[in-house]
Short mmCIF file of C-alpha atoms in Angstrom, two decimals:
data_model
loop_
_atom_site.label_atom_id
_atom_site.label_comp_id
_atom_site.label_asym_id
_atom_site.label_seq_id
_atom_site.Cartn_x
_atom_site.Cartn_y
_atom_site.Cartn_z
CA MET Q 1 -84.08 10.68 -17.40
CA ASP Q 2 -83.43 11.38 -13.72
CA SER Q 3 -84.91 8.95 -11.23
CA PRO Q 4 -87.43 10.16 -8.63
CA ILE Q 5 -84.88 9.49 -5.88
CA MET Q 6 -82.27 11.65 -7.60
CA GLU Q 7 -84.79 14.43 -8.15
CA LYS Q 8 -85.76 14.39 -4.47
CA ALA Q 9 -82.11 14.47 -3.44
CA LEU Q 10 -81.39 17.46 -5.67
CA GLU Q 11 -84.48 19.24 -4.40
CA TYR Q 12 -83.39 18.64 -0.81
CA ILE Q 13 -79.95 20.08 -1.54
CA ARG Q 14 -81.46 23.17 -3.17
CA GLN Q 15 -83.74 23.77 -0.20
CA ALA Q 16 -81.11 23.11 2.45
CA PRO Q 17 -80.00 26.21 4.35
CA PRO Q 18 -76.51 27.51 3.55
CA VAL Q 19 -73.66 26.26 5.71
CA PRO Q 20 -72.82 28.95 8.27
CA GLN Q 21 -69.57 30.79 7.69
CA TYR Q 22 -68.11 29.70 11.03
CA VAL Q 23 -68.71 26.03 10.15
CA GLN Q 24 -66.92 26.49 6.84
CA TRP Q 25 -64.00 28.13 8.64
CA ALA Q 26 -63.95 25.33 11.20
CA PHE Q 27 -63.69 22.64 8.52
CA ALA Q 28 -61.07 24.69 6.68
CA GLY Q 29 -59.09 24.96 9.91
CA ILE Q 30 -59.26 21.23 10.53
CA GLY Q 31 -58.06 20.58 6.99
CA ALA Q 32 -55.23 23.08 7.38
CA LEU Q 33 -54.14 21.49 10.66
CA TYR Q 34 -54.17 18.04 9.07
CA LEU Q 35 -52.14 19.12 6.05
CA GLY Q 36 -49.81 21.11 8.29
CA SER Q 37 -49.14 18.08 10.47
CA LYS Q 38 -48.29 16.01 7.39
CA LEU Q 39 -45.98 18.73 6.09
CA LEU Q 40 -44.26 19.01 9.46
CA SER Q 41 -43.85 15.24 9.57
CA PHE Q 42 -42.28 15.23 6.11
CA LEU Q 43 -39.92 18.06 7.07
CA GLN Q 44 -38.90 16.05 10.15
CA LEU Q 45 -38.15 13.15 7.84
CA LEU Q 46 -35.97 15.28 5.56
CA VAL Q 47 -33.91 16.90 8.31
CA SER Q 48 -33.52 13.57 10.13
CA ALA Q 49 -32.39 11.81 6.98
CA PHE Q 50 -30.07 14.46 5.57
CA LEU Q 51 -29.15 17.04 8.24
CA PHE Q 52 -29.45 15.87 11.83
CA VAL Q 53 -27.20 13.41 13.61
CA GLY Q 54 -28.41 11.15 16.38
CA ALA Q 55 -27.30 10.79 19.97
CA PRO Q 56 -23.52 10.32 20.16
CA LEU Q 57 -22.51 6.84 21.26
CA ARG Q 58 -20.10 8.37 23.76
CA LYS Q 59 -23.20 9.44 25.68
CA TYR Q 60 -23.65 5.81 26.68
CA GLY Q 61 -20.12 4.80 27.56
CA ARG Q 62 -16.59 6.09 27.83
CA PHE Q 63 -13.75 4.96 25.59
CA GLY Q 64 -13.01 1.35 26.48
CA SER Q 65 -16.48 0.46 27.73
CA TRP Q 66 -18.12 -2.62 26.24
CA ALA Q 67 -20.73 -3.42 23.61
CA VAL Q 68 -22.51 -6.78 23.29
CA VAL Q 69 -23.44 -7.79 19.73
CA THR Q 70 -25.51 -10.88 18.91
CA GLY Q 71 -25.48 -12.51 15.50
CA ALA Q 72 -22.02 -10.98 15.25
CA SER Q 73 -20.16 -13.22 12.83
CA ASP Q 74 -21.86 -12.19 9.57
CA GLY Q 75 -23.78 -9.42 7.85
CA LEU Q 76 -25.10 -6.57 9.95
CA GLY Q 77 -23.81 -8.04 13.21
CA LYS Q 78 -20.25 -8.23 11.90
CA GLU Q 79 -20.53 -4.66 10.67
CA TYR Q 80 -21.90 -3.44 14.02
CA ALA Q 81 -18.92 -5.06 15.72
CA THR Q 82 -16.45 -3.52 13.29
CA GLN Q 83 -17.83 0.00 13.56
CA LEU Q 84 -18.24 -0.11 17.34
CA ALA Q 85 -14.60 -1.21 17.63
CA ALA Q 86 -13.62 1.75 15.45
CA LYS Q 87 -15.45 4.03 17.89
CA GLY Q 88 -13.46 2.74 20.85
CA PHE Q 89 -15.75 0.10 22.37
CA ASN Q 90 -14.52 -3.27 23.53
CA LEU Q 91 -16.67 -6.12 22.28
CA VAL Q 92 -18.55 -9.18 23.43
CA LEU Q 93 -19.45 -11.09 20.28
CA VAL Q 94 -22.12 -13.78 20.37
CA SER Q 95 -22.92 -16.01 17.42
CA ARG Q 96 -23.26 -19.65 16.43
CA THR Q 97 -19.88 -20.45 14.84
CA GLN Q 98 -16.77 -20.18 17.00
CA SER Q 99 -14.37 -20.21 14.04
CA LYS Q 100 -16.05 -17.15 12.51
CA LEU Q 101 -16.02 -15.38 15.85
CA ASP Q 102 -12.31 -16.13 16.29
CA THR Q 103 -11.52 -14.83 12.81
CA LEU Q 104 -13.45 -11.62 13.39
CA ALA Q 105 -11.90 -11.08 16.82
CA ASN Q 106 -8.38 -11.56 15.44
CA ASP Q 107 -9.05 -9.26 12.50
CA LEU Q 108 -10.34 -6.49 14.76
CA GLU Q 109 -7.52 -6.83 17.28
CA GLN Q 110 -4.97 -6.58 14.47
CA LYS Q 111 -6.78 -3.64 12.91
CA TYR Q 112 -6.64 -1.59 16.12
CA PRO Q 113 -3.39 -2.70 17.81
CA GLY Q 114 -2.69 0.65 19.45
CA ARG Q 115 -6.04 0.78 21.23
CA ALA Q 116 -5.60 -2.41 23.23
CA LEU Q 117 -8.97 -3.52 21.92
CA GLN Q 118 -10.45 -6.36 23.93
CA VAL Q 119 -12.80 -8.87 22.32
CA LYS Q 120 -14.59 -11.68 24.13
CA THR Q 121 -16.55 -14.31 22.20
CA LEU Q 122 -19.25 -16.83 22.95
CA ALA Q 123 -20.45 -19.44 20.49
CA MET Q 124 -24.08 -20.33 21.06
CA ASP Q 125 -26.83 -21.72 18.88
CA PHE Q 126 -29.86 -19.61 19.71
CA ALA Q 127 -32.14 -22.20 18.09
CA LYS Q 128 -31.31 -24.68 20.87
CA ASP Q 129 -32.63 -22.32 23.58
CA ASP Q 130 -30.17 -23.80 26.08
CA ASP Q 131 -30.25 -21.99 29.42
CA ARG Q 132 -26.62 -22.95 29.96
CA ASP Q 133 -25.64 -20.68 27.06
CA TYR Q 134 -27.31 -17.70 28.69
CA GLU Q 135 -25.66 -18.55 31.99
CA ALA Q 136 -22.32 -18.63 30.17
CA LEU Q 137 -23.05 -15.21 28.69
CA GLY Q 138 -23.80 -13.88 32.16
CA GLU Q 139 -20.47 -15.20 33.43
CA LEU Q 140 -18.62 -13.79 30.42
CA ILE Q 141 -19.86 -10.23 30.97
CA ARG Q 142 -19.70 -10.26 34.77
CA GLY Q 143 -17.82 -7.18 35.97
CA LEU Q 144 -17.66 -5.54 32.53
CA ASP Q 145 -18.77 -1.95 31.96
CA ILE Q 146 -21.43 -2.79 29.37
CA ALA Q 147 -22.71 0.35 27.64
CA ILE Q 148 -24.46 -0.95 24.51
CA LEU Q 149 -26.45 -4.03 23.55
CA ILE Q 150 -27.10 -4.75 19.87
CA ASN Q 151 -29.87 -7.34 19.50
CA ASN Q 152 -29.10 -8.39 15.96
CA VAL Q 153 -29.51 -12.17 15.97
CA GLY Q 154 -32.35 -13.31 13.74
CA GLN Q 155 -33.62 -15.77 11.18
CA SER Q 156 -36.11 -15.53 8.34
CA HIS Q 157 -37.66 -18.09 6.00
CA SER Q 158 -35.37 -19.70 3.44
CA ILE Q 159 -37.81 -18.50 0.76
CA PRO Q 160 -41.28 -16.94 1.01
CA VAL Q 161 -43.74 -19.65 1.98
CA SER Q 162 -47.37 -19.80 3.06
CA PHE Q 163 -47.89 -20.31 6.76
CA LEU Q 164 -49.58 -23.70 6.26
CA GLU Q 165 -46.59 -24.94 4.25
CA THR Q 166 -43.94 -23.60 6.64
CA PRO Q 167 -41.74 -26.45 7.91
CA LYS Q 168 -42.22 -26.95 11.63
CA GLU Q 169 -38.50 -26.70 12.34
CA GLU Q 170 -38.23 -23.41 10.45
CA LEU Q 171 -41.26 -22.03 12.29
CA ARG Q 172 -39.85 -23.05 15.66
CA ASN Q 173 -36.38 -21.66 14.91
CA ILE Q 174 -37.70 -18.28 13.79
CA ILE Q 175 -39.70 -17.81 16.98
CA THR Q 176 -36.96 -19.20 19.23
CA ILE Q 177 -34.14 -17.15 17.71
CA ASN Q 178 -35.92 -13.89 16.95
CA CYS Q 179 -38.09 -13.69 20.06
CA LEU Q 180 -36.80 -15.88 22.89
CA GLY Q 181 -33.15 -15.30 21.99
CA THR Q 182 -33.53 -11.53 22.00
CA LEU Q 183 -35.53 -11.48 25.23
CA LYS Q 184 -33.18 -13.79 27.11
CA VAL Q 185 -30.03 -11.93 26.06
CA THR Q 186 -31.63 -8.67 27.13
CA GLN Q 187 -32.53 -10.13 30.52
CA VAL Q 188 -28.87 -11.05 30.98
CA VAL Q 189 -27.37 -7.75 29.80
CA ALA Q 190 -29.91 -5.07 30.78
CA PRO Q 191 -29.38 -5.39 34.57
CA ILE Q 192 -25.81 -4.14 34.04
CA LEU Q 193 -27.12 -1.11 32.15
CA LYS Q 194 -29.70 -0.53 34.86
CA ALA Q 195 -27.06 -0.67 37.59
CA ARG Q 196 -24.84 1.89 35.83
CA LYS Q 197 -27.88 4.14 35.17
CA HIS Q 198 -27.30 4.68 31.47
CA GLY Q 199 -26.93 2.65 28.31
CA LEU Q 200 -28.32 1.86 24.88
CA ILE Q 201 -30.26 -1.13 23.57
CA LEU Q 202 -30.80 -1.41 19.81
CA THR Q 203 -32.97 -4.23 18.47
CA MET Q 204 -33.10 -4.94 14.76
CA GLY Q 205 -36.61 -4.64 13.40
CA SER Q 206 -37.89 -5.15 9.90
CA PHE Q 207 -40.41 -3.77 7.46
CA GLY Q 208 -41.68 -7.36 7.50
CA GLY Q 209 -42.88 -6.80 11.07
CA TRP Q 210 -43.81 -3.15 10.68
CA THR Q 211 -46.50 -4.12 8.17
CA PRO Q 212 -48.21 -7.53 7.78
CA THR Q 213 -46.24 -9.60 5.27
CA PRO Q 214 -48.00 -12.60 3.71
CA TYR Q 215 -45.75 -15.53 2.81
CA LEU Q 216 -43.40 -14.45 5.59
CA ALA Q 217 -46.12 -14.73 8.21
CA THR Q 218 -44.07 -16.30 11.00
CA TYR Q 219 -41.11 -13.97 10.49
CA SER Q 220 -43.49 -11.01 10.19
CA GLY Q 221 -45.15 -11.94 13.46
CA SER Q 222 -41.83 -12.38 15.26
CA LYS Q 223 -40.63 -8.93 14.20
CA ALA Q 224 -43.98 -7.33 15.07
CA PHE Q 225 -43.63 -8.89 18.52
CA LEU Q 226 -40.16 -7.36 18.91
CA GLN Q 227 -41.52 -3.95 17.92
CA GLN Q 228 -44.14 -3.94 20.67
CA TRP Q 229 -41.78 -5.50 23.20
CA SER Q 230 -39.09 -2.92 22.45
CA ASN Q 231 -41.57 -0.06 22.81
CA ALA Q 232 -42.73 -1.37 26.18
CA LEU Q 233 -39.17 -1.98 27.38
CA ALA Q 234 -38.22 1.58 26.41
CA SER Q 235 -40.84 2.92 28.79
CA GLU Q 236 -39.81 0.57 31.59
CA LEU Q 237 -36.12 1.53 31.41
CA ALA Q 238 -36.52 5.24 30.70
CA ASP Q 239 -36.23 6.20 34.39
CA ASP Q 240 -32.87 4.41 34.47
CA HIS Q 241 -31.62 6.57 31.56
CA ILE Q 242 -31.41 3.59 29.23
CA ASP Q 243 -32.41 4.38 25.66
CA VAL Q 244 -34.17 1.51 23.90
CA TYR Q 245 -34.87 1.70 20.18
CA LEU Q 246 -36.09 -0.57 17.43
CA VAL Q 247 -34.05 -0.09 14.25
CA LEU Q 248 -36.30 -0.52 11.22
CA SER Q 249 -34.80 -1.86 8.04
CA HIS Q 250 -36.05 -2.79 4.61
CA LEU Q 251 -33.73 -4.80 2.37
CA VAL Q 252 -29.95 -4.71 2.91
CA THR Q 253 -27.30 -6.68 1.02
CA THR Q 254 -26.82 -9.53 3.50
CA ALA Q 255 -26.93 -13.32 3.42
CA MET Q 256 -30.44 -13.23 4.90
CA SER Q 257 -31.83 -11.06 2.09
CA LYS Q 258 -29.85 -13.00 -0.57
CA ILE Q 259 -29.26 -9.69 -2.37
CA ARG Q 260 -25.70 -9.00 -3.48
CA ARG Q 261 -25.80 -5.67 -5.29
CA PRO Q 262 -26.61 -2.45 -3.43
CA SER Q 263 -28.87 0.15 -5.00
CA LEU Q 264 -30.68 3.36 -4.16
CA LEU Q 265 -33.21 1.41 -2.09
CA ILE Q 266 -30.89 -1.34 -0.87
CA PRO Q 267 -27.75 -0.27 1.01
CA ASN Q 268 -24.85 -2.54 1.82
CA ALA Q 269 -24.30 -3.59 5.43
CA ARG Q 270 -21.51 -1.07 6.02
CA ASN Q 271 -23.56 1.96 4.98
CA PHE Q 272 -26.68 0.79 6.79
CA VAL Q 273 -24.87 0.25 10.09
CA LYS Q 274 -23.08 3.59 9.73
CA ALA Q 275 -26.49 5.23 9.43
CA ALA Q 276 -27.93 3.17 12.29
CA LEU Q 277 -25.15 4.21 14.68
CA GLY Q 278 -25.22 7.81 13.44
CA LYS Q 279 -28.99 8.37 13.60
CA VAL Q 280 -29.79 6.93 17.03
CA GLY Q 281 -33.20 8.15 18.16
CA LEU Q 282 -34.13 10.20 15.07
CA GLY Q 283 -37.60 8.78 14.44
CA GLY Q 284 -39.97 11.56 15.46
CA TYR Q 285 -41.73 11.51 12.09
CA GLN Q 286 -42.77 7.86 12.52
CA THR Q 287 -45.99 6.70 14.12
CA ALA Q 288 -44.27 4.04 16.24
CA PRO Q 289 -42.51 5.40 19.34
CA ASN Q 290 -38.90 4.55 20.19
CA THR Q 291 -38.30 3.48 16.60
CA TYR Q 292 -36.14 4.92 13.86
CA THR Q 293 -35.41 4.07 10.24
CA PRO Q 294 -31.79 5.08 9.63
CA TRP Q 295 -31.37 4.55 5.89
CA TRP Q 296 -32.79 7.54 4.01
CA SER Q 297 -34.61 5.72 1.20
CA HIS Q 298 -36.14 3.29 3.69
CA SER Q 299 -37.39 6.23 5.76
CA VAL Q 300 -38.96 7.88 2.69
CA MET Q 301 -40.65 4.59 1.81
CA LEU Q 302 -41.94 4.26 5.36
CA TRP Q 303 -43.32 7.81 5.40
CA VAL Q 304 -45.16 7.31 2.11
CA VAL Q 305 -46.77 4.05 3.26
CA GLU Q 306 -47.73 5.42 6.68
CA ASN Q 307 -49.26 8.60 5.27
CA ILE Q 308 -50.93 7.46 2.05
CA PRO Q 309 -52.25 3.88 1.93
CA GLY Q 310 -51.51 3.09 5.60
CA VAL Q 311 -49.38 0.38 7.19
CA ASN Q 312 -52.27 -2.04 7.70
CA SER Q 313 -54.34 -1.06 4.68
CA PRO Q 314 -55.60 -3.74 2.26
CA VAL Q 315 -53.57 -2.07 -0.51
CA THR Q 316 -50.31 -2.39 1.43
CA ILE Q 317 -50.97 -6.00 2.40
CA TRP Q 318 -52.02 -6.88 -1.16
CA TYR Q 319 -48.81 -5.40 -2.56
CA ASN Q 320 -46.72 -7.25 0.04
CA LYS Q 321 -48.44 -10.51 -0.84
CA LYS Q 322 -47.98 -10.02 -4.58
CA MET Q 323 -44.29 -9.18 -4.16
CA HIS Q 324 -43.54 -12.23 -2.03
CA VAL Q 325 -45.56 -14.61 -4.20
CA ASP Q 326 -43.43 -13.43 -7.14
CA ILE Q 327 -40.23 -13.90 -5.12
CA ARG Q 328 -41.34 -17.42 -4.19
CA LYS Q 329 -42.01 -18.32 -7.83
CA ARG Q 330 -38.55 -17.13 -8.87
CA ALA Q 331 -36.91 -19.01 -5.99
CA LEU Q 332 -38.70 -22.25 -6.89
CA ARG Q 333 -37.70 -21.91 -10.55
CA LYS Q 334 -34.09 -21.40 -9.45
CA ARG Q 335 -34.27 -24.54 -7.31
CA GLU Q 336 -35.56 -26.51 -10.28
CA ARG Q 337 -32.71 -25.29 -12.49
CA GLU Q 338 -30.12 -26.16 -9.86
CA ALA Q 339 -31.67 -29.61 -9.34
CA LYS Q 340 -31.41 -30.36 -13.06
CA LYS Q 341 -27.69 -29.52 -13.05
CA GLN Q 342 -26.98 -32.17 -10.42
#
């Protein structure tokens, strides 16, 4: 039996005047505009991922100009260095281990002997935050025609961990390397780009900073900081014709991700960097300005999250938490197995 409240509600609806035709058309128009904007955004995604190419790197510097790459001795940084050398840029490689830098420099110089490739290296431990290292970098690049800066240096947690259990040294290193290291290198290099009135700054972002990521809270916060900083810097340097972009990435087969096998959703470093250097600036379908997601499956994933549950929605954060709790459990079980073998 219907309740009195329900009966009154139904009676009110029956007695309510009909909605005017123009109001119906207005709501229909708003709905059509909303759906049209989503369709246009998805079409932008498709053409950016599969048809369009980004700004050519030659726009930023002639053959023989220089690129600075941080975190250059392994993973994405090593691949950025390799592919920039193939495109005719001389290199300034900055990383922690001098022996790895020397090996990479020798390999690249031997690979391109006819191009008179020049490679300068600087070993610095970003975790130490030593001002003398940044002064040394400034001296190393003095007088060079720097065209491109790749802010790739970074550190994550060894395994997913709650914020309250995060070791203090790990917390400090993540903030020092990811944030202070990137900012200080940019303060050293960007004045050269500003003086020459054109250049490119790419900073490696992460899905971990694009959306809140429980159990990677410190890393997530550091990458979110870089996203906002990069957006602000892009506006500041636009009048000097310096393009500044955050490069968003999900998982890639690198030492940091601890994933070895590539898949549809997880590219290897070579393919990811090829996309990153080939899709510069193609991020018009994303909500964040001056940001692009070069790998096609990552960009589809981003579009779905942004347009359905939402980047900061409880559903997205819950899924992120569940995923990283599961990863932590597997990592701890692996540690236990390895401890028993010793």
